[in-house]
Amino acid sequence: MRSAGADHAQHLDAHRQLSLEQALEFIMDDECLEVTPNFVRLRKTVLNRGKRNRERGARKHAVEA
């Protein structure tokens, strides 16, 4: 018997190795840059997707007002 998800293959791109300068150019307004001696990481400042959407909506309405 085959599993239900066997027919659905997903392709994931490999992560990018960014330098500090490249990461600063690549970063968006809702992200922060985490720098350690060994790694440079991009991550969302608000990890919860629902909260991010509410904040984005609040910023949009603040700009319109």
Backbone as XML, in Angstrom:
<?xml version="1.0"?>
<chain id="A" units="angstrom">
  <residue number="1" name="MET">
    <atom name="N" x="0.844" y="-1.173" z="0.000"/>
    <atom name="CA" x="0.000" y="0.000" z="0.000"/>
    <atom name="C" x="0.893" y="1.240" z="0.000"/>
  </residue>
  <residue number="2" name="ARG">
    <atom name="N" x="0.538" y="2.217" z="-0.814"/>
    <atom name="CA" x="1.315" y="3.449" z="-0.914"/>
    <atom name="C" x="0.760" y="4.502" z="0.026"/>
  </residue>
  <residue number="3" name="SER">
    <atom name="N" x="1.626" y="5.382" z="0.476"/>
    <atom name="CA" x="1.158" y="6.456" z="1.346"/>
    <atom name="C" x="0.452" y="7.521" z="0.511"/>
  </residue>
  <residue number="4" name="ALA">
    <atom name="N" x="-0.414" y="8.277" z="1.145"/>
    <atom name="CA" x="-1.223" y="9.272" z="0.443"/>
    <atom name="C" x="-0.371" y="10.402" z="-0.134"/>
  </residue>
  <residue number="5" name="GLY">
    <atom name="N" x="0.713" y="10.767" z="0.509"/>
    <atom name="CA" x="1.523" y="11.889" z="0.047"/>
    <atom name="C" x="2.668" y="11.502" z="-0.862"/>
  </residue>
  <residue number="6" name="ALA">
    <atom name="N" x="2.726" y="10.260" z="-1.286"/>
    <atom name="CA" x="3.856" y="9.801" z="-2.088"/>
    <atom name="C" x="3.907" y="10.460" z="-3.465"/>
  </residue>
  <residue number="7" name="ASP">
    <atom name="N" x="2.784" y="10.880" z="-3.997"/>
    <atom name="CA" x="2.738" y="11.461" z="-5.335"/>
    <atom name="C" x="3.065" y="12.950" z="-5.344"/>
  </residue>
  <residue number="8" name="HIS">
    <atom name="N" x="3.198" y="13.551" z="-4.187"/>
    <atom name="CA" x="3.402" y="14.996" z="-4.107"/>
    <atom name="C" x="4.842" y="15.288" z="-3.702"/>
  </residue>
  <residue number="9" name="ALA">
    <atom name="N" x="5.702" y="15.412" z="-4.677"/>
    <atom name="CA" x="7.104" y="15.735" z="-4.410"/>
    <atom name="C" x="7.272" y="17.248" z="-4.413"/>
  </residue>
  <residue number="10" name="GLN">
    <atom name="N" x="8.046" y="17.757" z="-3.484"/>
    <atom name="CA" x="8.313" y="19.187" z="-3.413"/>
    <atom name="C" x="9.796" y="19.428" z="-3.620"/>
  </residue>
  <residue number="11" name="HIS">
    <atom name="N" x="10.084" y="20.486" z="-4.325"/>
    <atom name="CA" x="11.471" y="20.858" z="-4.563"/>
    <atom name="C" x="11.819" y="22.040" z="-3.666"/>
  </residue>
  <residue number="12" name="LEU">
    <atom name="N" x="12.861" y="21.903" z="-2.868"/>
    <atom name="CA" x="13.318" y="22.984" z="-2.005"/>
    <atom name="C" x="14.672" y="23.474" z="-2.494"/>
  </residue>
  <residue number="13" name="ASP">
    <atom name="N" x="14.796" y="24.785" z="-2.592"/>
    <atom name="CA" x="16.074" y="25.365" z="-2.986"/>
    <atom name="C" x="17.035" y="25.347" z="-1.802"/>
  </residue>
  <residue number="14" name="ALA">
    <atom name="N" x="18.291" y="25.221" z="-2.089"/>
    <atom name="CA" x="19.305" y="25.240" z="-1.038"/>
    <atom name="C" x="19.406" y="26.644" z="-0.446"/>
  </residue>
  <residue number="15" name="HIS">
    <atom name="N" x="19.774" y="26.733" z="0.820"/>
    <atom name="CA" x="19.913" y="28.040" z="1.450"/>
    <atom name="C" x="21.132" y="28.760" z="0.877"/>
  </residue>
  <residue number="16" name="ARG">
    <atom name="N" x="21.087" y="30.070" z="0.966"/>
    <atom name="CA" x="22.168" y="30.885" z="0.428"/>
    <atom name="C" x="23.174" y="31.201" z="1.532"/>
  </residue>
  <residue number="17" name="GLN">
    <atom name="N" x="24.429" y="31.157" z="1.192"/>
    <atom name="CA" x="25.482" y="31.613" z="2.094"/>
    <atom name="C" x="25.703" y="33.095" z="1.794"/>
  </residue>
  <residue number="18" name="LEU">
    <atom name="N" x="25.270" y="33.971" z="2.697"/>
    <atom name="CA" x="25.385" y="35.405" z="2.488"/>
    <atom name="C" x="26.474" y="35.989" z="3.374"/>
  </residue>
  <residue number="19" name="SER">
    <atom name="N" x="27.193" y="36.944" z="2.836"/>
    <atom name="CA" x="28.120" y="37.708" z="3.667"/>
    <atom name="C" x="27.301" y="38.746" z="4.433"/>
  </residue>
  <residue number="20" name="LEU">
    <atom name="N" x="27.923" y="39.418" z="5.375"/>
    <atom name="CA" x="27.225" y="40.442" z="6.147"/>
    <atom name="C" x="26.720" y="41.552" z="5.233"/>
  </residue>
  <residue number="21" name="GLU">
    <atom name="N" x="27.511" y="41.979" z="4.290"/>
    <atom name="CA" x="27.111" y="43.042" z="3.366"/>
    <atom name="C" x="25.947" y="42.600" z="2.482"/>
  </residue>
  <residue number="22" name="GLN">
    <atom name="N" x="25.996" y="41.371" z="1.985"/>
    <atom name="CA" x="24.909" y="40.854" z="1.153"/>
    <atom name="C" x="23.620" y="40.747" z="1.958"/>
  </residue>
  <residue number="23" name="ALA">
    <atom name="N" x="23.716" y="40.299" z="3.201"/>
    <atom name="CA" x="22.532" y="40.165" z="4.047"/>
    <atom name="C" x="21.908" y="41.521" z="4.325"/>
  </residue>
  <residue number="24" name="LEU">
    <atom name="N" x="22.724" y="42.544" z="4.546"/>
    <atom name="CA" x="22.192" y="43.884" z="4.786"/>
    <atom name="C" x="21.476" y="44.430" z="3.556"/>
  </residue>
  <residue number="25" name="GLU">
    <atom name="N" x="21.925" y="44.082" z="2.365"/>
    <atom name="CA" x="21.243" y="44.500" z="1.139"/>
    <atom name="C" x="19.963" y="43.708" z="0.914"/>
  </residue>
  <residue number="26" name="PHE">
    <atom name="N" x="19.931" y="42.477" z="1.363"/>
    <atom name="CA" x="18.837" y="41.550" z="1.091"/>
    <atom name="C" x="17.686" y="41.671" z="2.091"/>
  </residue>
  <residue number="27" name="ILE">
    <atom name="N" x="17.937" y="42.220" z="3.273"/>
    <atom name="CA" x="16.983" y="42.217" z="4.384"/>
    <atom name="C" x="15.756" y="43.080" z="4.065"/>
  </residue>
  <residue number="28" name="MET">
    <atom name="N" x="14.592" y="42.649" z="4.558"/>
    <atom name="CA" x="13.340" y="43.386" z="4.389"/>
    <atom name="C" x="13.029" y="44.146" z="5.678"/>
  </residue>
  <residue number="29" name="ASP">
    <atom name="N" x="11.979" y="45.001" z="5.652"/>
    <atom name="CA" x="11.627" y="45.814" z="6.818"/>
    <atom name="C" x="11.172" y="44.981" z="8.011"/>
  </residue>
  <residue number="30" name="ASP">
    <atom name="N" x="10.555" y="43.827" z="7.757"/>
    <atom name="CA" x="10.019" y="43.017" z="8.854"/>
    <atom name="C" x="10.982" y="41.920" z="9.304"/>
  </residue>
  <residue number="31" name="GLU">
    <atom name="N" x="12.248" y="42.040" z="8.953"/>
    <atom name="CA" x="13.247" y="41.038" z="9.304"/>
    <atom name="C" x="14.372" y="41.675" z="10.114"/>
  </residue>
  <residue number="32" name="CYS">
    <atom name="N" x="15.095" y="40.836" z="10.836"/>
    <atom name="CA" x="16.284" y="41.300" z="11.543"/>
    <atom name="C" x="17.454" y="40.416" z="11.151"/>
  </residue>
  <residue number="33" name="LEU">
    <atom name="N" x="18.619" y="40.900" z="11.421"/>
    <atom name="CA" x="19.841" y="40.190" z="11.080"/>
    <atom name="C" x="20.492" y="39.720" z="12.369"/>
  </residue>
  <residue number="34" name="GLU">
    <atom name="N" x="20.707" y="38.428" z="12.478"/>
    <atom name="CA" x="21.347" y="37.834" z="13.651"/>
    <atom name="C" x="22.777" y="37.474" z="13.262"/>
  </residue>
  <residue number="35" name="VAL">
    <atom name="N" x="23.730" y="38.076" z="13.947"/>
    <atom name="CA" x="25.140" y="37.880" z="13.614"/>
    <atom name="C" x="25.843" y="37.232" z="14.798"/>
  </residue>
  <residue number="36" name="THR">
    <atom name="N" x="26.462" y="36.095" z="14.554"/>
    <atom name="CA" x="27.275" y="35.400" z="15.546"/>
    <atom name="C" x="28.669" y="35.224" z="14.941"/>
  </residue>
  <residue number="37" name="PRO">
    <atom name="N" x="29.630" y="34.776" z="15.717"/>
    <atom name="CA" x="30.965" y="34.579" z="15.135"/>
    <atom name="C" x="30.991" y="33.596" z="13.960"/>
  </residue>
  <residue number="38" name="ASN">
    <atom name="N" x="30.069" y="32.637" z="13.946"/>
    <atom name="CA" x="30.084" y="31.621" z="12.892"/>
    <atom name="C" x="29.000" y="31.786" z="11.838"/>
  </residue>
  <residue number="39" name="PHE">
    <atom name="N" x="27.935" y="32.537" z="12.129"/>
    <atom name="CA" x="26.788" y="32.586" z="11.226"/>
    <atom name="C" x="26.256" y="34.000" z="11.060"/>
  </residue>
  <residue number="40" name="VAL">
    <atom name="N" x="25.646" y="34.240" z="9.910"/>
    <atom name="CA" x="24.852" y="35.435" z="9.641"/>
    <atom name="C" x="23.486" y="34.918" z="9.238"/>
  </residue>
  <residue number="41" name="ARG">
    <atom name="N" x="22.450" y="35.243" z="10.034"/>
    <atom name="CA" x="21.111" y="34.702" z="9.788"/>
    <atom name="C" x="20.109" y="35.833" z="9.604"/>
  </residue>
  <residue number="42" name="LEU">
    <atom name="N" x="19.193" y="35.637" z="8.669"/>
    <atom name="CA" x="18.039" y="36.514" z="8.515"/>
    <atom name="C" x="16.858" y="35.833" z="9.170"/>
  </residue>
  <residue number="43" name="ARG">
    <atom name="N" x="16.076" y="36.591" z="9.931"/>
    <atom name="CA" x="14.868" y="36.017" z="10.508"/>
    <atom name="C" x="13.826" y="37.102" z="10.656"/>
  </residue>
  <residue number="44" name="LYS">
    <atom name="N" x="12.584" y="36.689" z="10.763"/>
    <atom name="CA" x="11.489" y="37.628" z="10.960"/>
    <atom name="C" x="11.561" y="38.185" z="12.375"/>
  </residue>
  <residue number="45" name="THR">
    <atom name="N" x="11.254" y="39.478" z="12.546"/>
    <atom name="CA" x="11.270" y="40.051" z="13.889"/>
    <atom name="C" x="10.116" y="39.510" z="14.709"/>
  </residue>
  <residue number="46" name="VAL">
    <atom name="N" x="8.959" y="39.316" z="14.088"/>
    <atom name="CA" x="7.807" y="38.701" z="14.748"/>
    <atom name="C" x="7.628" y="37.331" z="14.116"/>
  </residue>
  <residue number="47" name="LEU">
    <atom name="N" x="7.788" y="36.276" z="14.918"/>
    <atom name="CA" x="7.785" y="34.928" z="14.370"/>
    <atom name="C" x="6.382" y="34.408" z="14.074"/>
  </residue>
  <residue number="48" name="ASN">
    <atom name="N" x="5.377" y="34.850" z="14.808"/>
    <atom name="CA" x="4.013" y="34.380" z="14.620"/>
    <atom name="C" x="3.414" y="35.019" z="13.365"/>
  </residue>
  <residue number="49" name="ARG">
    <atom name="N" x="2.963" y="34.199" z="12.418"/>
    <atom name="CA" x="2.439" y="34.706" z="11.140"/>
    <atom name="C" x="1.202" y="35.581" z="11.338"/>
  </residue>
  <residue number="50" name="GLY">
    <atom name="N" x="0.312" y="35.207" z="12.239"/>
    <atom name="CA" x="-0.890" y="36.001" z="12.492"/>
    <atom name="C" x="-0.553" y="37.386" z="13.013"/>
  </residue>
  <residue number="51" name="LYS">
    <atom name="N" x="0.389" y="37.454" z="13.941"/>
    <atom name="CA" x="0.811" y="38.752" z="14.473"/>
    <atom name="C" x="1.478" y="39.592" z="13.390"/>
  </residue>
  <residue number="52" name="ARG">
    <atom name="N" x="2.280" y="38.961" z="12.534"/>
    <atom name="CA" x="2.919" y="39.699" z="11.433"/>
    <atom name="C" x="1.871" y="40.305" z="10.520"/>
  </residue>
  <residue number="53" name="ASN">
    <atom name="N" x="0.829" y="39.531" z="10.192"/>
    <atom name="CA" x="-0.213" y="40.044" z="9.304"/>
    <atom name="C" x="-0.961" y="41.201" z="9.947"/>
  </residue>
  <residue number="54" name="ARG">
    <atom name="N" x="-1.246" y="41.108" z="11.261"/>
    <atom name="CA" x="-1.927" y="42.205" z="11.952"/>
    <atom name="C" x="-1.056" y="43.461" z="11.963"/>
  </residue>
  <residue number="55" name="GLU">
    <atom name="N" x="0.228" y="43.295" z="12.230"/>
    <atom name="CA" x="1.130" y="44.450" z="12.245"/>
    <atom name="C" x="1.260" y="45.078" z="10.866"/>
  </residue>
  <residue number="56" name="ARG">
    <atom name="N" x="1.308" y="44.252" z="9.830"/>
    <atom name="CA" x="1.391" y="44.774" z="8.467"/>
    <atom name="C" x="0.135" y="45.576" z="8.144"/>
  </residue>
  <residue number="57" name="GLY">
    <atom name="N" x="-1.032" y="45.068" z="8.537"/>
    <atom name="CA" x="-2.274" y="45.789" z="8.315"/>
    <atom name="C" x="-2.321" y="47.095" z="9.085"/>
  </residue>
  <residue number="58" name="ALA">
    <atom name="N" x="-1.834" y="47.079" z="10.325"/>
    <atom name="CA" x="-1.814" y="48.296" z="11.134"/>
    <atom name="C" x="-0.886" y="49.341" z="10.518"/>
  </residue>
  <residue number="59" name="ARG">
    <atom name="N" x="0.270" y="48.917" z="10.015"/>
    <atom name="CA" x="1.191" y="49.859" z="9.361"/>
    <atom name="C" x="0.569" y="50.432" z="8.097"/>
  </residue>
  <residue number="60" name="LYS">
    <atom name="N" x="-0.144" y="49.582" z="7.348"/>
    <atom name="CA" x="-0.769" y="50.036" z="6.106"/>
    <atom name="C" x="-1.832" y="51.088" z="6.406"/>
  </residue>
  <residue number="61" name="HIS">
    <atom name="N" x="-2.653" y="50.851" z="7.441"/>
    <atom name="CA" x="-3.697" y="51.810" z="7.796"/>
    <atom name="C" x="-3.104" y="53.090" z="8.378"/>
  </residue>
  <residue number="62" name="ALA">
    <atom name="N" x="-1.982" y="52.996" z="9.075"/>
    <atom name="CA" x="-1.342" y="54.185" z="9.637"/>
    <atom name="C" x="-0.793" y="55.077" z="8.523"/>
  </residue>
  <residue number="63" name="VAL">
    <atom name="N" x="-0.289" y="54.481" z="7.464"/>
    <atom name="CA" x="0.241" y="55.252" z="6.339"/>
    <atom name="C" x="-0.891" y="55.936" z="5.590"/>
  </residue>
  <residue number="64" name="GLU">
    <atom name="N" x="-2.024" y="55.260" z="5.455"/>
    <atom name="CA" x="-3.164" y="55.823" z="4.730"/>
    <atom name="C" x="-3.814" y="56.967" z="5.494"/>
  </residue>
  <residue number="65" name="ALA">
    <atom name="N" x="-3.757" y="56.937" z="6.813"/>
    <atom name="CA" x="-4.432" y="57.961" z="7.635"/>
    <atom name="C" x="-3.672" y="59.255" z="7.695"/>
  </residue>
</chain>
